[in-house]
């Protein structure tokens, strides 16, 4: 069997290796694959492993040998799932591997805004504390999380973890979700109500036709002027021009984003706004998280080859 890894540069290095897949197939690894070279590179492949490589419908017509795609991520909006199903290609994703890491990063972003650690560290390094007349300096206003309303949009594994951490901080947790979760200990509200009530609104929902652009000018106008918007899910959930205008106008106080619509970062209107913190899609990158990702991707491949595929996205 021939296995092609289309974007190995996003999966290997920094303490993890793709060598484990060699026990199952003849493996060819490309660091990155431009769209115009994808068909050529996987034309005779039986299986593909990808992370963010777009695999559109036309590729399936041109790659008749292809029978398996291992999506090395939880989200799979980069693959035309309908076309994969139509061609009998099994697509398996890796769910749950990054729950702890993304929840941790979500609160790193929230605490960055609420506790101002980076600003105070910079002030100390610039000599502000040495020059102080009192035992402390406090030019940057801080806030307590306790008592604030945390609106969690999406209640999958990451949303549940974020909600639990928020509750541990003493926040009042609200949940907005498309499905009716069982045994949810927090009040369920509509999406619009979540925007209206939130002191902190954090996104943990997949990018679909229904969720694309859900953070729009109309919804941002309903938020508190003191609110913080956090996105560690997918950049396309936000209309970036609308968010940039809301931040400039003071419609909301701030935003903290680990994802953007265009990645790597392009000419986004959110760049350089003082009340918008941006990290480069790093929430999933702790070493333990990436080790877990590849172990689960390997198990998906092993189960597929054994005739018992798991985590199948293309199941009827």
Tab-separated table of C-alpha atoms in Angstrom:
chain	number	residue	atom	x	y	z
A	1	UNK	CA	0.000	0.000	0.000
A	2	UNK	CA	1.198	3.502	-0.810
A	3	UNK	CA	0.590	6.217	1.768
A	4	UNK	CA	1.229	9.898	1.051
A	5	UNK	CA	1.527	12.537	3.773
A	6	UNK	CA	0.657	15.824	2.109
A	7	UNK	CA	1.750	18.317	4.768
A	8	UNK	CA	4.253	16.599	7.016
A	9	UNK	CA	5.800	19.896	8.104
A	10	UNK	CA	2.684	20.587	10.189
A	11	UNK	CA	2.816	17.170	11.866
A	12	UNK	CA	6.447	16.209	12.498
A	13	UNK	CA	9.409	17.816	14.212
A	14	UNK	CA	9.662	19.289	17.666
A	15	UNK	CA	9.810	15.899	19.339
A	16	UNK	CA	7.438	13.887	17.139
A	17	UNK	CA	8.060	11.721	14.070
A	18	UNK	CA	6.044	10.198	11.235
A	19	UNK	CA	8.260	7.103	11.188
A	20	UNK	CA	5.547	5.038	12.910
A	21	UNK	CA	3.472	4.915	9.700
A	22	UNK	CA	6.213	3.081	7.799
A	23	UNK	CA	5.186	-0.202	9.419
A	24	UNK	CA	1.877	-0.103	7.549
A	25	UNK	CA	2.767	1.168	4.068
A	26	UNK	CA	5.298	2.613	1.687
A	27	UNK	CA	5.281	6.200	2.905
A	28	UNK	CA	6.091	9.367	0.957
A	29	UNK	CA	6.166	12.577	2.991
A	30	UNK	CA	5.883	16.077	1.545
A	31	UNK	CA	6.468	19.014	3.849
A	32	UNK	CA	3.687	20.981	2.166
A	33	UNK	CA	1.629	20.395	-0.967
A	34	UNK	CA	0.444	23.318	-3.118
A	35	UNK	CA	-3.075	22.793	-4.521
A	36	UNK	CA	-1.789	22.556	-8.088
A	37	UNK	CA	0.508	19.645	-7.160
A	38	UNK	CA	-1.895	17.615	-5.016
A	39	UNK	CA	-3.364	15.409	-7.738
A	40	UNK	CA	0.066	14.587	-9.134
A	41	UNK	CA	1.442	13.658	-5.728
A	42	UNK	CA	-1.419	11.384	-4.661
A	43	UNK	CA	-2.429	10.032	-8.083
A	44	UNK	CA	-1.292	6.493	-7.285
A	45	UNK	CA	-1.808	6.615	-3.518
A	46	UNK	CA	-4.059	4.166	-1.723
A	47	UNK	CA	-4.144	6.321	1.389
A	48	UNK	CA	-3.458	9.916	2.364
A	49	UNK	CA	-2.669	11.581	5.664
A	50	UNK	CA	-3.298	15.302	5.820
A	51	UNK	CA	-3.739	18.080	8.308
A	52	UNK	CA	-4.796	21.266	6.526
A	53	UNK	CA	-4.254	20.334	2.857
A	54	UNK	CA	-7.438	21.181	0.905
A	55	UNK	CA	-8.834	18.105	-0.881
A	56	UNK	CA	-11.630	19.302	-3.187
A	57	UNK	CA	-14.142	17.209	-5.140
A	58	UNK	CA	-12.130	17.208	-8.377
A	59	UNK	CA	-9.254	15.359	-6.711
A	60	UNK	CA	-11.398	12.277	-6.113
A	61	UNK	CA	-12.253	12.029	-9.808
A	62	UNK	CA	-8.558	12.076	-10.699
A	63	UNK	CA	-7.304	9.661	-8.008
A	64	UNK	CA	-9.269	6.419	-8.479
A	65	UNK	CA	-6.934	4.353	-6.271
A	66	UNK	CA	-7.557	6.505	-3.235
A	67	UNK	CA	-9.563	4.664	-0.572
A	68	UNK	CA	-8.586	6.241	2.752
A	69	UNK	CA	-7.911	9.746	4.074
A	70	UNK	CA	-6.614	10.152	7.590
A	71	UNK	CA	-7.445	13.674	8.721
A	72	UNK	CA	-4.842	14.514	11.361
A	73	UNK	CA	-7.107	17.010	13.071
A	74	UNK	CA	-10.566	17.183	14.611
A	75	UNK	CA	-11.952	19.611	12.025
A	76	UNK	CA	-12.261	18.322	8.458
A	77	UNK	CA	-13.579	21.347	6.556
A	78	UNK	CA	-10.524	21.076	4.272
A	79	UNK	CA	-11.960	17.900	2.691
A	80	UNK	CA	-14.993	17.685	0.406
A	81	UNK	CA	-16.761	15.032	2.461
A	82	UNK	CA	-19.679	14.623	0.055
A	83	UNK	CA	-17.285	13.843	-2.803
A	84	UNK	CA	-15.346	11.410	-0.630
A	85	UNK	CA	-18.559	9.550	0.201
A	86	UNK	CA	-19.613	9.472	-3.434
A	87	UNK	CA	-16.287	7.874	-4.384
A	88	UNK	CA	-16.308	5.379	-1.541
A	89	UNK	CA	-13.326	6.968	0.202
A	90	UNK	CA	-13.250	6.512	3.971
A	91	UNK	CA	-12.297	9.643	5.890
A	92	UNK	CA	-11.350	9.341	9.560
A	93	UNK	CA	-10.536	12.256	11.821
A	94	UNK	CA	-8.822	12.501	15.192
A	95	UNK	CA	-11.198	13.758	17.854
A	96	UNK	CA	-10.443	14.641	21.447
A	97	UNK	CA	-6.667	14.737	21.191
A	98	UNK	CA	-6.368	18.476	21.866
A	99	UNK	CA	-9.100	19.031	24.448
A	100	UNK	CA	-6.797	19.865	27.351
A	101	UNK	CA	-4.378	21.921	25.258
A	102	UNK	CA	-7.023	24.072	23.552
A	103	UNK	CA	-8.902	24.649	26.799
A	104	UNK	CA	-5.609	25.645	28.430
A	105	UNK	CA	-4.809	28.072	25.608
A	106	UNK	CA	-8.313	29.513	25.744
A	107	UNK	CA	-7.741	30.518	29.342
A	108	UNK	CA	-4.221	31.693	28.595
A	109	UNK	CA	-5.815	34.192	26.211
A	110	UNK	CA	-8.524	35.144	28.690
A	111	UNK	CA	-6.025	35.618	31.524
A	112	UNK	CA	-3.737	37.590	29.207
A	113	UNK	CA	-6.568	40.104	28.928
A	114	UNK	CA	-7.827	39.997	32.509
A	115	UNK	CA	-4.506	39.849	34.416
A	116	UNK	CA	-2.279	41.911	32.071
A	117	UNK	CA	0.777	39.760	32.827
A	118	UNK	CA	2.550	40.597	29.551
A	119	UNK	CA	2.051	44.343	30.008
A	120	UNK	CA	3.254	44.309	33.605
A	121	UNK	CA	6.272	42.169	32.715
A	122	UNK	CA	7.167	44.632	29.963
A	123	UNK	CA	6.765	47.553	32.373
A	124	UNK	CA	9.096	45.926	34.915
A	125	UNK	CA	11.706	45.219	32.239
A	126	UNK	CA	11.526	48.874	31.191
A	127	UNK	CA	12.281	50.004	34.743
A	128	UNK	CA	8.844	51.198	35.848
A	129	UNK	CA	8.950	49.298	39.152
A	130	UNK	CA	12.427	50.504	40.028
A	131	UNK	CA	11.219	54.069	39.560
A	132	UNK	CA	8.023	53.587	41.597
A	133	UNK	CA	7.440	55.536	44.829
A	134	UNK	CA	5.137	52.836	46.247
A	135	UNK	CA	5.558	49.093	46.638
A	136	UNK	CA	3.514	48.360	43.496
A	137	UNK	CA	2.517	49.966	40.227
A	138	UNK	CA	-0.891	49.565	38.617
A	139	UNK	CA	-1.173	51.449	35.327
A	140	UNK	CA	-3.017	48.563	33.643
A	141	UNK	CA	-6.496	47.799	34.996
A	142	UNK	CA	-7.058	44.164	35.972
A	143	UNK	CA	-10.293	42.275	36.539
A	144	UNK	CA	-11.426	39.183	38.416
A	145	UNK	CA	-12.904	36.289	36.438
A	146	UNK	CA	-15.102	35.298	39.380
A	147	UNK	CA	-18.648	36.468	38.843
A	148	UNK	CA	-18.220	37.204	35.148
A	149	UNK	CA	-20.468	35.516	32.585
A	150	UNK	CA	-18.639	33.025	30.363
A	151	UNK	CA	-20.644	32.133	27.250
A	152	UNK	CA	-19.361	28.892	25.711
A	153	UNK	CA	-20.488	28.463	22.100
A	154	UNK	CA	-20.264	24.775	21.201
A	155	UNK	CA	-20.374	22.029	23.819
A	156	UNK	CA	-18.150	19.296	22.471
A	157	UNK	CA	-15.209	17.998	24.458
A	158	UNK	CA	-13.336	21.316	24.318
A	159	UNK	CA	-16.411	23.386	25.142
A	160	UNK	CA	-17.153	21.159	28.136
A	161	UNK	CA	-13.589	21.475	29.403
A	162	UNK	CA	-13.613	25.254	29.004
A	163	UNK	CA	-16.933	25.468	30.825
A	164	UNK	CA	-15.576	23.404	33.721
A	165	UNK	CA	-12.465	25.585	34.009
A	166	UNK	CA	-14.599	28.718	33.909
A	167	UNK	CA	-16.782	27.338	36.689
A	168	UNK	CA	-13.644	26.561	38.735
A	169	UNK	CA	-12.681	30.241	38.416
A	170	UNK	CA	-16.094	31.164	39.795
A	171	UNK	CA	-17.493	32.350	36.468
A	172	UNK	CA	-21.191	32.109	35.641
A	173	UNK	CA	-21.209	29.693	32.703
A	174	UNK	CA	-23.762	29.812	29.889
A	175	UNK	CA	-23.824	27.308	27.011
A	176	UNK	CA	-25.055	27.817	23.443
A	177	UNK	CA	-25.084	24.661	21.341
A	178	UNK	CA	-26.898	23.295	18.287
A	179	UNK	CA	-27.596	19.984	20.003
A	180	UNK	CA	-29.327	19.211	23.267
A	181	UNK	CA	-26.590	17.969	25.598
A	182	UNK	CA	-27.401	15.469	28.298
A	183	UNK	CA	-26.597	16.270	31.918
A	184	UNK	CA	-25.346	19.777	31.161
A	185	UNK	CA	-24.961	21.530	34.529
A	186	UNK	CA	-25.068	25.005	33.016
A	187	UNK	CA	-27.978	27.069	31.645
A	188	UNK	CA	-28.589	26.595	27.919
A	189	UNK	CA	-29.209	29.786	25.968
A	190	UNK	CA	-29.677	30.700	22.326
A	191	UNK	CA	-26.709	31.897	20.322
A	192	UNK	CA	-28.061	35.436	20.230
A	193	UNK	CA	-28.617	35.387	23.994
A	194	UNK	CA	-25.053	34.174	24.513
A	195	UNK	CA	-23.750	37.218	22.644
A	196	UNK	CA	-25.973	39.563	24.639
A	197	UNK	CA	-25.080	38.222	28.083
A	198	UNK	CA	-21.381	37.377	27.770
A	199	UNK	CA	-18.570	39.109	29.564
A	200	UNK	CA	-16.357	36.567	27.826
A	201	UNK	CA	-17.642	34.711	24.756
A	202	UNK	CA	-15.531	31.791	23.551
A	203	UNK	CA	-16.043	29.809	20.330
A	204	UNK	CA	-15.705	26.002	20.233
A	205	UNK	CA	-17.811	24.994	17.257
A	206	UNK	CA	-16.771	23.499	13.900
A	207	UNK	CA	-16.684	25.567	10.735
A	208	UNK	CA	-19.664	24.605	8.571
A	209	UNK	CA	-21.984	26.350	6.135
A	210	UNK	CA	-24.221	27.114	9.106
A	211	UNK	CA	-21.522	28.522	11.393
A	212	UNK	CA	-19.393	30.424	8.865
A	213	UNK	CA	-19.475	34.138	9.654
A	214	UNK	CA	-21.557	33.655	12.793
A	215	UNK	CA	-19.655	36.498	14.472
A	216	UNK	CA	-21.011	39.372	12.414
A	217	UNK	CA	-21.559	43.084	12.851
A	218	UNK	CA	-25.183	42.474	13.829
A	219	UNK	CA	-24.248	40.105	16.652
A	220	UNK	CA	-21.263	42.165	17.798
A	221	UNK	CA	-23.556	45.174	18.226
A	222	UNK	CA	-25.567	43.227	20.799
A	223	UNK	CA	-22.540	42.518	23.026
A	224	UNK	CA	-21.510	44.432	26.115
A	225	UNK	CA	-18.936	47.161	25.415
A	226	UNK	CA	-16.777	45.512	28.093
A	227	UNK	CA	-16.938	42.043	26.484
A	228	UNK	CA	-14.021	39.899	25.323
A	229	UNK	CA	-14.378	37.587	22.296
A	230	UNK	CA	-12.135	34.490	22.176
A	231	UNK	CA	-11.694	32.143	19.204
A	232	UNK	CA	-9.571	28.999	19.361
A	233	UNK	CA	-11.790	27.082	16.896
A	234	UNK	CA	-11.728	28.193	13.242
A	235	UNK	CA	-11.064	31.635	11.798
A	236	UNK	CA	-13.967	31.470	9.357
A	237	UNK	CA	-16.456	31.687	12.219
A	238	UNK	CA	-15.722	35.424	12.336
A	239	UNK	CA	-16.297	38.115	9.730
A	240	UNK	CA	-12.937	39.747	10.342
A	241	UNK	CA	-13.819	43.141	8.867
A	242	UNK	CA	-16.833	43.350	11.177
A	243	UNK	CA	-14.787	42.405	14.228
A	244	UNK	CA	-12.046	44.889	13.344
A	245	UNK	CA	-14.585	47.692	13.078
A	246	UNK	CA	-16.208	46.694	16.365
A	247	UNK	CA	-12.815	46.795	18.104
A	248	UNK	CA	-11.955	50.170	16.599
A	249	UNK	CA	-15.345	51.634	17.557
A	250	UNK	CA	-15.331	50.236	21.091
A	251	UNK	CA	-18.405	48.136	20.388
A	252	UNK	CA	-16.608	45.426	22.389
A	253	UNK	CA	-13.521	45.800	24.544
A	254	UNK	CA	-11.274	43.173	23.038
A	255	UNK	CA	-10.659	39.973	21.129
A	256	UNK	CA	-8.181	37.125	21.557
A	257	UNK	CA	-7.694	34.832	18.588
A	258	UNK	CA	-5.615	31.730	17.884
A	259	UNK	CA	-7.076	31.281	14.395
A	260	UNK	CA	-7.741	33.482	11.364
A	261	UNK	CA	-9.648	33.089	8.128
A	262	UNK	CA	-6.402	33.047	6.136
A	263	UNK	CA	-3.553	30.945	7.513
A	264	UNK	CA	-0.664	31.680	7.425
A	265	UNK	CA	-1.789	35.170	8.384
A	266	UNK	CA	-2.580	37.394	5.436
A	267	UNK	CA	-3.656	41.019	5.226
A	268	UNK	CA	-6.268	40.768	7.948
A	269	UNK	CA	-7.843	44.004	9.222
A	270	UNK	CA	-7.270	42.639	12.744
A	271	UNK	CA	-3.491	43.021	12.530
A	272	UNK	CA	-1.934	45.607	14.838
A	273	UNK	CA	-5.130	46.504	16.683
A	274	UNK	CA	-4.103	47.187	20.299
A	275	UNK	CA	-7.164	45.432	21.719
A	276	UNK	CA	-6.786	42.277	19.608
A	277	UNK	CA	-4.390	39.543	20.745
A	278	UNK	CA	-3.407	37.034	18.043
A	279	UNK	CA	-1.449	33.802	18.466
A	280	UNK	CA	-0.435	31.744	15.388
A	281	UNK	CA	-2.769	28.709	15.645
A	282	UNK	CA	-0.679	27.257	18.459
A	283	UNK	CA	-3.327	25.982	20.881
A	284	UNK	CA	-2.900	22.393	19.637
A	285	UNK	CA	0.906	22.330	19.627
A	286	UNK	CA	2.106	21.191	23.089
A	287	UNK	CA	4.389	18.173	22.715
A	288	UNK	CA	2.053	15.823	24.566
A	289	UNK	CA	-0.842	16.917	22.366
A	290	UNK	CA	0.995	16.225	19.114
A	291	UNK	CA	2.244	12.875	20.384
A	292	UNK	CA	-1.348	11.945	21.178
A	293	UNK	CA	-2.501	13.143	17.744
A	294	UNK	CA	-0.104	10.896	15.839
A	295	UNK	CA	-0.836	7.923	18.080
A	296	UNK	CA	-4.554	8.290	17.367
A	297	UNK	CA	-3.946	8.826	13.636
A	298	UNK	CA	-1.900	5.630	13.617
A	299	UNK	CA	-4.666	3.747	15.402
A	300	UNK	CA	-7.195	5.033	12.852
A	301	UNK	CA	-5.024	3.679	10.025
A	302	UNK	CA	-4.475	0.362	11.788
A	303	UNK	CA	-8.198	-0.114	12.336
A	304	UNK	CA	-8.935	0.753	8.712
A	305	UNK	CA	-6.440	-1.825	7.464
A	306	UNK	CA	-7.946	-4.388	9.852
A	307	UNK	CA	-11.374	-3.815	8.315
A	308	UNK	CA	-12.827	-2.085	11.384
A	309	UNK	CA	-12.430	1.646	10.697
A	310	UNK	CA	-13.084	4.043	13.561
A	311	UNK	CA	-13.829	7.768	13.789
A	312	UNK	CA	-15.333	7.595	10.300
A	313	UNK	CA	-16.636	10.907	8.983
A	314	UNK	CA	-17.981	9.417	5.749
A	315	UNK	CA	-20.175	6.777	7.421
A	316	UNK	CA	-23.819	6.733	6.204
